[in-house]
Short mmCIF file of C-alpha atoms in Angstrom, two decimals:
data_model
loop_
_atom_site.label_atom_id
_atom_site.label_comp_id
_atom_site.label_asym_id
_atom_site.label_seq_id
_atom_site.Cartn_x
_atom_site.Cartn_y
_atom_site.Cartn_z
CA MET A 2 22.58 -35.89 -4.26
CA LYS A 3 21.24 -33.11 -6.44
CA PRO A 4 23.63 -30.48 -7.78
CA ASP A 5 21.73 -26.71 -6.44
CA SER A 6 21.27 -26.54 -9.84
CA LEU A 7 18.43 -29.27 -10.06
CA GLN A 8 16.72 -28.94 -6.30
CA LYS A 9 13.19 -27.93 -6.77
CA PRO A 10 12.21 -24.58 -7.28
CA THR A 11 10.91 -22.99 -3.94
CA SER A 12 8.10 -20.38 -5.97
CA ARG A 13 5.46 -20.43 -7.77
CA ARG A 14 7.91 -17.25 -10.26
CA GLU A 15 10.94 -20.09 -10.20
CA MET A 16 9.50 -22.58 -11.23
CA LEU A 17 7.86 -20.49 -14.54
CA ARG A 18 11.11 -19.51 -15.44
CA ASP A 19 12.79 -22.90 -15.60
CA SER A 20 9.32 -23.18 -17.57
CA ALA A 21 10.34 -20.39 -19.73
CA ALA A 22 13.82 -21.73 -20.20
CA LEU A 23 12.40 -24.72 -22.22
CA ALA A 24 9.68 -22.33 -24.10
CA GLY A 25 11.25 -23.24 -26.96
CA SER A 26 11.82 -26.20 -26.94
CA ALA A 27 10.60 -29.33 -29.25
CA PHE A 28 9.47 -30.78 -26.04
CA LEU A 29 7.41 -28.24 -25.18
CA ALA A 30 6.17 -27.58 -28.92
CA HIS A 31 5.30 -31.26 -28.89
CA LEU A 32 2.98 -30.83 -25.52
CA PHE A 33 1.67 -27.36 -25.69
CA PRO A 34 0.15 -24.80 -28.24
CA THR A 35 1.76 -21.64 -29.30
CA PRO A 36 -0.05 -19.06 -27.08
CA LEU A 37 0.33 -21.17 -24.24
CA LEU A 38 4.01 -21.00 -24.36
CA ARG A 39 3.63 -17.49 -24.62
CA ALA A 40 2.31 -17.15 -21.72
CA SER A 41 4.44 -18.78 -19.40
CA ALA A 42 8.11 -17.26 -21.25
CA ALA A 43 6.50 -14.45 -20.16
CA GLY A 44 6.76 -15.31 -16.94
CA TYR A 45 5.95 -13.19 -14.02
CA ARG A 46 5.63 -10.05 -16.55
CA GLN A 47 2.88 -11.40 -17.22
CA GLN A 48 -0.10 -14.28 -16.12
CA ALA A 49 1.08 -17.36 -16.50
CA PRO A 50 -1.05 -20.36 -16.64
CA SER A 51 -0.92 -22.35 -13.44
CA PRO A 52 0.07 -25.96 -13.59
CA ALA A 53 -3.77 -26.73 -13.21
CA GLU A 54 -3.92 -25.04 -16.95
CA MET A 55 -0.93 -26.35 -18.11
CA LEU A 56 -2.01 -29.55 -17.54
CA ALA A 57 -5.95 -29.22 -18.80
CA ASN A 58 -4.51 -27.99 -21.81
CA LEU A 59 -1.86 -30.39 -22.41
CA ARG A 60 -4.04 -32.91 -21.49
CA ALA A 61 -6.86 -31.34 -24.97
CA GLN A 62 -4.05 -30.98 -27.30
CA ARG A 63 -2.76 -34.82 -27.38
CA GLY A 64 -5.70 -35.75 -26.38
CA ALA A 65 -7.33 -34.55 -30.15
CA VAL A 66 -4.32 -36.64 -32.09
CA PRO A 67 -7.06 -38.68 -33.85
CA ILE A 68 -6.70 -42.92 -32.67
CA GLU A 69 -5.01 -45.03 -35.96
CA SER A 70 -5.90 -49.11 -35.24
CA GLN A 71 -3.20 -51.35 -36.48
CA LYS A 72 -3.57 -55.08 -36.52
CA LEU A 73 -1.12 -56.83 -35.09
CA ALA A 74 -2.51 -60.31 -34.59
CA ASP A 75 -5.83 -62.63 -34.80
CA ASN A 76 -6.95 -61.01 -32.12
CA VAL A 77 -4.34 -58.68 -30.81
CA THR A 78 -5.23 -54.95 -32.39
CA MET A 79 -2.67 -51.76 -31.29
CA LEU A 80 -3.93 -48.44 -31.25
CA SER A 81 -1.76 -45.13 -31.52
CA GLY A 82 -1.84 -41.86 -30.95
CA PRO A 83 -3.89 -39.40 -27.68
CA GLY A 84 -1.17 -40.58 -25.28
CA GLY A 85 1.46 -43.60 -26.44
CA ASN A 86 0.29 -47.13 -28.04
CA VAL A 87 -2.63 -49.44 -26.59
CA VAL A 88 -2.92 -52.80 -27.37
CA VAL A 89 -6.02 -54.92 -27.12
CA LEU A 90 -6.39 -58.95 -26.57
CA ASN A 91 -9.90 -59.42 -27.71
CA GLY A 92 -11.99 -62.63 -28.13
CA PRO A 93 -14.98 -64.23 -25.90
CA ASP A 94 -13.03 -63.77 -22.97
CA GLY A 95 -13.89 -60.55 -22.88
CA LYS A 96 -11.02 -57.58 -23.99
CA PHE A 97 -7.67 -57.17 -22.31
CA VAL A 98 -6.28 -53.71 -22.77
CA VAL A 99 -3.04 -52.05 -22.20
CA ASP A 100 -3.01 -48.98 -20.83
CA THR A 101 -5.66 -46.06 -21.83
CA PHE A 102 -4.54 -42.76 -23.44
CA LEU A 103 -5.63 -39.57 -21.74
CA SER A 104 -9.33 -38.82 -20.27
CA PRO A 105 -9.92 -36.47 -23.65
CA ALA A 106 -9.73 -39.91 -26.22
CA TRP A 107 -12.45 -41.41 -23.89
CA PRO A 108 -15.27 -40.83 -26.60
CA LYS A 109 -12.84 -42.36 -29.60
CA LEU A 110 -11.53 -44.86 -27.39
CA LYS A 111 -14.37 -46.56 -26.69
CA GLU A 112 -15.67 -46.45 -30.22
CA SER A 113 -12.10 -48.03 -31.62
CA LEU A 114 -13.06 -50.71 -28.81
CA ASP A 115 -16.24 -51.07 -30.37
CA THR A 116 -15.46 -51.82 -33.20
CA ILE A 117 -12.71 -54.18 -32.59
CA GLY A 118 -15.66 -56.27 -30.96
CA SER A 119 -18.64 -56.81 -28.20
CA ALA A 120 -17.00 -58.10 -26.00
CA PRO A 121 -16.65 -56.34 -22.69
CA VAL A 122 -13.22 -55.62 -21.46
CA LYS A 123 -12.82 -57.89 -18.71
CA PHE A 124 -9.24 -56.35 -17.56
CA VAL A 125 -7.15 -52.96 -17.92
CA ILE A 126 -3.45 -53.08 -17.87
CA ASP A 127 -1.24 -50.61 -16.63
CA THR A 128 2.44 -50.26 -18.08
CA HIS A 129 3.17 -47.60 -15.25
CA TRP A 130 1.77 -44.63 -13.39
CA HIS A 131 1.80 -41.94 -15.65
CA PHE A 132 -1.04 -40.20 -16.76
CA ASP A 133 -1.30 -40.88 -20.98
CA HIS A 134 -1.32 -44.51 -19.96
CA THR A 135 -3.83 -43.97 -17.20
CA ASP A 136 -6.37 -41.30 -17.62
CA ASN A 137 -9.22 -43.68 -18.69
CA ASN A 138 -8.79 -46.41 -16.24
CA ALA A 139 -11.80 -45.15 -14.50
CA PRO A 140 -14.56 -45.31 -16.87
CA LEU A 141 -13.52 -48.52 -18.19
CA HIS A 142 -13.56 -50.18 -14.64
CA ALA A 143 -16.78 -48.26 -14.31
CA ALA A 144 -17.85 -50.37 -17.63
CA GLY A 145 -17.06 -53.11 -15.99
CA ALA A 146 -13.24 -54.19 -15.90
CA THR A 147 -10.21 -54.70 -13.95
CA VAL A 148 -7.80 -52.85 -13.50
CA LEU A 149 -4.17 -54.68 -12.55
CA ALA A 150 -0.64 -53.43 -12.85
CA HIS A 151 2.30 -53.38 -9.90
CA GLU A 152 1.52 -52.34 -6.79
CA ASN A 153 3.81 -49.06 -6.88
CA THR A 154 1.70 -48.33 -9.83
CA LYS A 155 -1.05 -47.63 -7.19
CA LYS A 156 1.32 -46.25 -4.33
CA ARG A 157 2.60 -44.08 -6.80
CA MET A 158 -1.10 -42.66 -8.65
CA SER A 159 -2.39 -42.17 -4.78
CA GLU A 160 0.19 -39.38 -4.42
CA PRO A 161 0.47 -35.71 -5.87
CA HIS A 162 3.10 -35.27 -7.78
CA ASP A 163 4.76 -32.17 -9.27
CA LEU A 164 6.70 -32.19 -12.40
CA PRO A 165 8.76 -28.30 -11.84
CA LEU A 166 10.83 -28.41 -15.31
CA PHE A 167 7.59 -28.25 -17.05
CA GLY A 168 5.25 -26.27 -14.80
CA LEU A 169 3.31 -29.37 -14.37
CA HIS A 170 1.05 -30.08 -11.10
CA PHE A 171 -0.69 -33.85 -10.89
CA ASP A 172 -3.64 -34.32 -7.88
CA PRO A 173 -3.96 -38.13 -6.59
CA SER A 174 -5.68 -40.12 -8.85
CA PRO A 175 -9.26 -40.56 -7.74
CA ALA A 176 -10.07 -43.66 -6.74
CA ALA A 177 -12.25 -45.01 -9.06
CA ALA A 178 -8.65 -44.60 -11.18
CA LEU A 179 -6.88 -46.76 -8.98
CA PRO A 180 -5.31 -50.03 -9.95
CA GLN A 181 -8.19 -52.99 -8.08
CA GLN A 182 -5.28 -55.98 -8.30
CA THR A 183 -2.08 -55.32 -8.09
CA PHE A 184 1.26 -57.83 -8.00
CA ALA A 185 4.43 -57.57 -7.19
CA ALA A 186 6.95 -59.68 -9.63
CA SER A 187 5.43 -60.74 -11.85
CA HIS A 188 1.91 -61.93 -12.81
CA ASN A 189 0.34 -64.47 -15.36
CA LEU A 190 -2.95 -64.49 -17.25
CA GLN A 191 -4.60 -66.87 -19.41
CA ALA A 192 -7.16 -64.95 -22.09
CA ASN A 193 -8.79 -65.80 -25.54
CA GLY A 194 -6.03 -68.61 -26.21
CA GLU A 195 -3.36 -66.53 -25.28
CA THR A 196 -1.01 -66.47 -22.08
CA LEU A 197 0.16 -63.03 -20.94
CA VAL A 198 2.83 -62.79 -18.64
CA LEU A 199 2.99 -59.27 -17.53
CA GLN A 200 6.96 -59.00 -15.71
CA HIS A 201 8.04 -55.98 -13.51
CA PHE A 202 11.10 -54.18 -14.85
CA VAL A 203 13.82 -52.48 -11.73
CA PRO A 204 13.59 -48.86 -11.94
CA ALA A 205 13.90 -47.33 -15.67
CA HIS A 206 11.25 -45.07 -17.23
CA THR A 207 10.02 -45.20 -13.75
CA ASP A 208 10.17 -47.67 -10.84
CA THR A 209 6.15 -48.75 -11.43
CA ASP A 210 7.28 -50.53 -15.42
CA ILE A 211 6.16 -53.87 -16.64
CA TYR A 212 6.24 -55.69 -20.02
CA ILE A 213 3.16 -57.31 -21.11
CA HIS A 214 4.00 -60.50 -23.46
CA PHE A 215 0.92 -61.97 -25.22
CA GLN A 216 3.04 -65.73 -25.85
CA LYS A 217 0.98 -66.81 -29.04
CA ALA A 218 0.60 -63.75 -30.70
CA ASN A 219 4.41 -63.14 -30.64
CA VAL A 220 3.74 -59.71 -28.62
CA ILE A 221 5.54 -57.17 -26.49
CA HIS A 222 4.41 -54.43 -25.06
CA MET A 223 6.89 -52.73 -23.39
CA GLY A 224 5.09 -49.30 -22.15
CA ASP A 225 7.04 -46.19 -21.73
CA ALA A 226 10.85 -48.73 -20.75
CA PHE A 227 10.99 -48.60 -24.83
CA PHE A 228 10.63 -45.20 -26.98
CA ASN A 229 11.50 -45.82 -30.78
CA GLY A 230 12.99 -43.65 -32.71
CA MET A 231 13.73 -41.24 -30.19
CA TYR A 232 15.13 -40.29 -26.97
CA PRO A 233 13.51 -41.40 -23.82
CA TYR A 234 11.84 -39.19 -21.26
CA ILE A 235 13.00 -40.82 -17.79
CA ASP A 236 10.81 -39.57 -15.27
CA SER A 237 13.61 -39.36 -11.71
CA SER A 238 11.23 -38.69 -9.63
CA THR A 239 9.52 -42.01 -9.52
CA GLY A 240 12.34 -43.54 -9.70
CA GLY A 241 13.59 -43.27 -13.37
CA LYS A 242 17.43 -44.66 -14.30
CA ILE A 243 18.79 -45.30 -17.01
CA THR A 244 21.08 -48.12 -15.93
CA GLY A 245 16.87 -49.43 -15.74
CA MET A 246 16.12 -48.42 -18.63
CA ILE A 247 19.35 -50.61 -20.54
CA ALA A 248 18.63 -53.09 -17.82
CA ALA A 249 14.75 -53.54 -19.30
CA ALA A 250 16.02 -53.93 -23.11
CA ASP A 251 18.67 -56.31 -22.01
CA LYS A 252 15.44 -58.24 -20.50
CA ALA A 253 13.09 -57.86 -22.96
CA LEU A 254 14.92 -59.24 -25.86
CA PRO A 255 16.04 -62.38 -24.81
CA LEU A 256 11.91 -63.27 -25.93
CA ALA A 257 12.02 -61.64 -29.02
CA ASN A 258 12.87 -63.32 -32.51
CA ASN A 259 12.85 -61.51 -35.46
CA ASP A 260 9.02 -61.54 -35.90
CA THR A 261 7.83 -60.93 -33.12
CA LYS A 262 6.12 -56.72 -33.07
CA ILE A 263 7.67 -55.12 -29.47
CA VAL A 264 5.21 -51.97 -29.19
CA PRO A 265 6.82 -48.91 -27.45
CA GLY A 266 5.13 -46.55 -25.40
CA HIS A 267 5.27 -44.16 -27.94
CA GLY A 268 6.83 -44.13 -31.22
CA PRO A 269 5.82 -46.41 -33.80
CA LEU A 270 5.64 -50.14 -33.61
CA GLY A 271 9.45 -51.91 -33.21
CA ASN A 272 10.75 -55.17 -33.81
CA LYS A 273 14.36 -57.07 -31.92
CA ALA A 274 16.65 -54.74 -34.35
CA ASP A 275 15.10 -51.63 -33.22
CA LEU A 276 14.86 -52.30 -29.31
CA THR A 277 18.96 -53.16 -30.09
CA LYS A 278 19.14 -50.00 -30.99
CA PHE A 279 17.62 -48.34 -28.18
CA ARG A 280 19.37 -49.98 -25.94
CA ASP A 281 22.95 -49.18 -27.46
CA MET A 282 22.40 -45.62 -27.67
CA LEU A 283 20.84 -45.86 -23.95
CA VAL A 284 24.70 -47.32 -23.33
CA ILE A 285 26.88 -44.82 -25.09
CA ALA A 286 24.18 -41.65 -23.54
CA ARG A 287 24.79 -43.44 -19.95
CA ASP A 288 28.68 -43.89 -20.51
CA ARG A 289 29.45 -40.34 -21.94
CA LEU A 290 27.35 -38.43 -19.00
CA GLN A 291 28.77 -40.97 -16.51
CA ARG A 292 32.17 -39.04 -17.20
CA LEU A 293 31.62 -36.13 -17.38
CA LYS A 294 29.24 -36.16 -13.83
CA SER A 295 32.28 -37.78 -12.30
CA ALA A 296 34.52 -35.16 -13.47
CA GLY A 297 32.06 -33.10 -11.57
CA LYS A 298 30.69 -31.22 -13.99
CA SER A 299 27.08 -29.33 -13.62
CA ILE A 300 24.32 -29.98 -15.96
CA GLN A 301 24.85 -27.18 -17.53
CA GLU A 302 28.47 -27.58 -18.37
CA ALA A 303 27.20 -30.95 -19.46
CA VAL A 304 24.71 -29.85 -21.92
CA ALA A 305 27.48 -27.16 -22.81
CA GLU A 306 29.67 -30.06 -24.36
CA LYS A 307 26.55 -31.47 -26.34
CA PRO A 308 28.27 -35.13 -25.81
CA LEU A 309 24.98 -36.79 -27.34
CA ALA A 310 25.74 -34.51 -30.89
CA ASP A 311 26.45 -37.59 -32.74
CA LEU A 312 23.23 -38.81 -31.93
CA ASP A 313 20.55 -35.95 -32.04
CA SER A 314 19.63 -36.37 -35.93
CA ILE A 315 19.02 -39.96 -35.36
CA TRP A 316 17.38 -39.41 -31.52
CA GLY A 317 16.95 -35.86 -31.34
CA LYS A 318 13.85 -35.39 -33.43
CA ALA A 319 10.80 -36.26 -31.78
CA MET A 320 9.90 -35.54 -28.29
CA LEU A 321 13.56 -34.56 -26.96
CA ASN A 322 16.65 -33.17 -28.43
CA GLY A 323 20.24 -33.99 -27.19
CA ASP A 324 20.33 -30.51 -24.81
CA GLN A 325 16.88 -31.80 -23.04
CA PHE A 326 17.86 -35.62 -23.04
CA VAL A 327 21.50 -34.53 -21.33
CA GLN A 328 19.24 -33.23 -18.32
CA VAL A 329 16.62 -35.40 -17.96
CA ALA A 330 19.58 -38.46 -18.48
CA TYR A 331 21.80 -37.00 -15.89
CA LEU A 332 19.72 -36.80 -13.06
CA ALA A 333 18.63 -40.51 -13.86
CA LEU A 334 22.62 -41.62 -13.56
#
C-alpha cells in the first residue's frame, strides 16, 4: 500500500501543486518550455495549463528534435531524436521498424524511412506502451504495416492513464494505433536474412516491456528497460519495478558479447559494458532505498537522506536528478 503522501491527488489544485513542486527540476525542464513551467508553478493563482495542454506541449517540444541516423549493420539503422531510439531493419522483405517516435515527428520519420530504402514498412514492433514509442503506430499502419507488441501493450494503450506527478493525462490510443498482433511470452520473425527474437521481460520499466534481438546483426533493442548513462524513469503505475529493471539487464547480458550494439530506449547507443554499469547502479539504488523503506522512512525522508549522492554526478545529469529518481524508485520497490 502506498503511504498517504503518495496517493493520487484528489483535486486539480493538488495535482498542479505537485507538478509545481517539480517545476524547477531537470525532468520537467527536459520536457517542457519555461513559460509552461512558470504557469504550472503559479498553481491556482493564475490559469495553469490543463493536462491536455501539458501533453500537447510535451509532444510539440520533444517532437521537434532532429532525427539522427546511425548505421548498426548493413541492413540495420538506428534513428535517434524525438522520443527515444528507433531501429529499422531494411531489405526486400520490407522494413521492420522498432518504435515510432512522438507524433509531431511523423513527417521527419517518414522522410528518414524513405531515405533508408524504397521497401514498404511491413511490421512495426513496440518495445512497450508509452506514447513516445508508439505515437506513430497509426500512420504506419495506415501505410500497410502490421503493429506487433506484447499483449499488455495493447491492454495499456486501450486504457486511460494519469501521471499526477507530472500533471499529465493520456486518453486511450485510437484503434488504428493499437497492435494488430500480440504475443504473451516470445515471438520470432524471419526477414531480410535476419532472425528477430522478441522476448517479454518481467515487469521492469512497465509490465509491457520486450527486447528485440537482431541475431545476425548482433543488435539488441532494450526499449526503456535500459536508459544509457542516466537514471531511468520507472512507471510503477503500469507495473514497473526496479527489481524487474535489474532482471531485464540480467536477461539481456548473456545474449551480448563485446561487439554487441545495445540500443537503449533513451540515451546514446550502448554496449555490454554500458548495460552492466546500468545494472550495477540499479542494484546499489535498490538496496539502499529498500533499507530506508524497511526502516519505515517516508518518501520525503528518503529524499532528504540523499542516499544516491555519490551516484548523481554520473547518472543524475539527464532526465532525472537524484532526488527525483529516489521518488520514482521508491514507488517501484
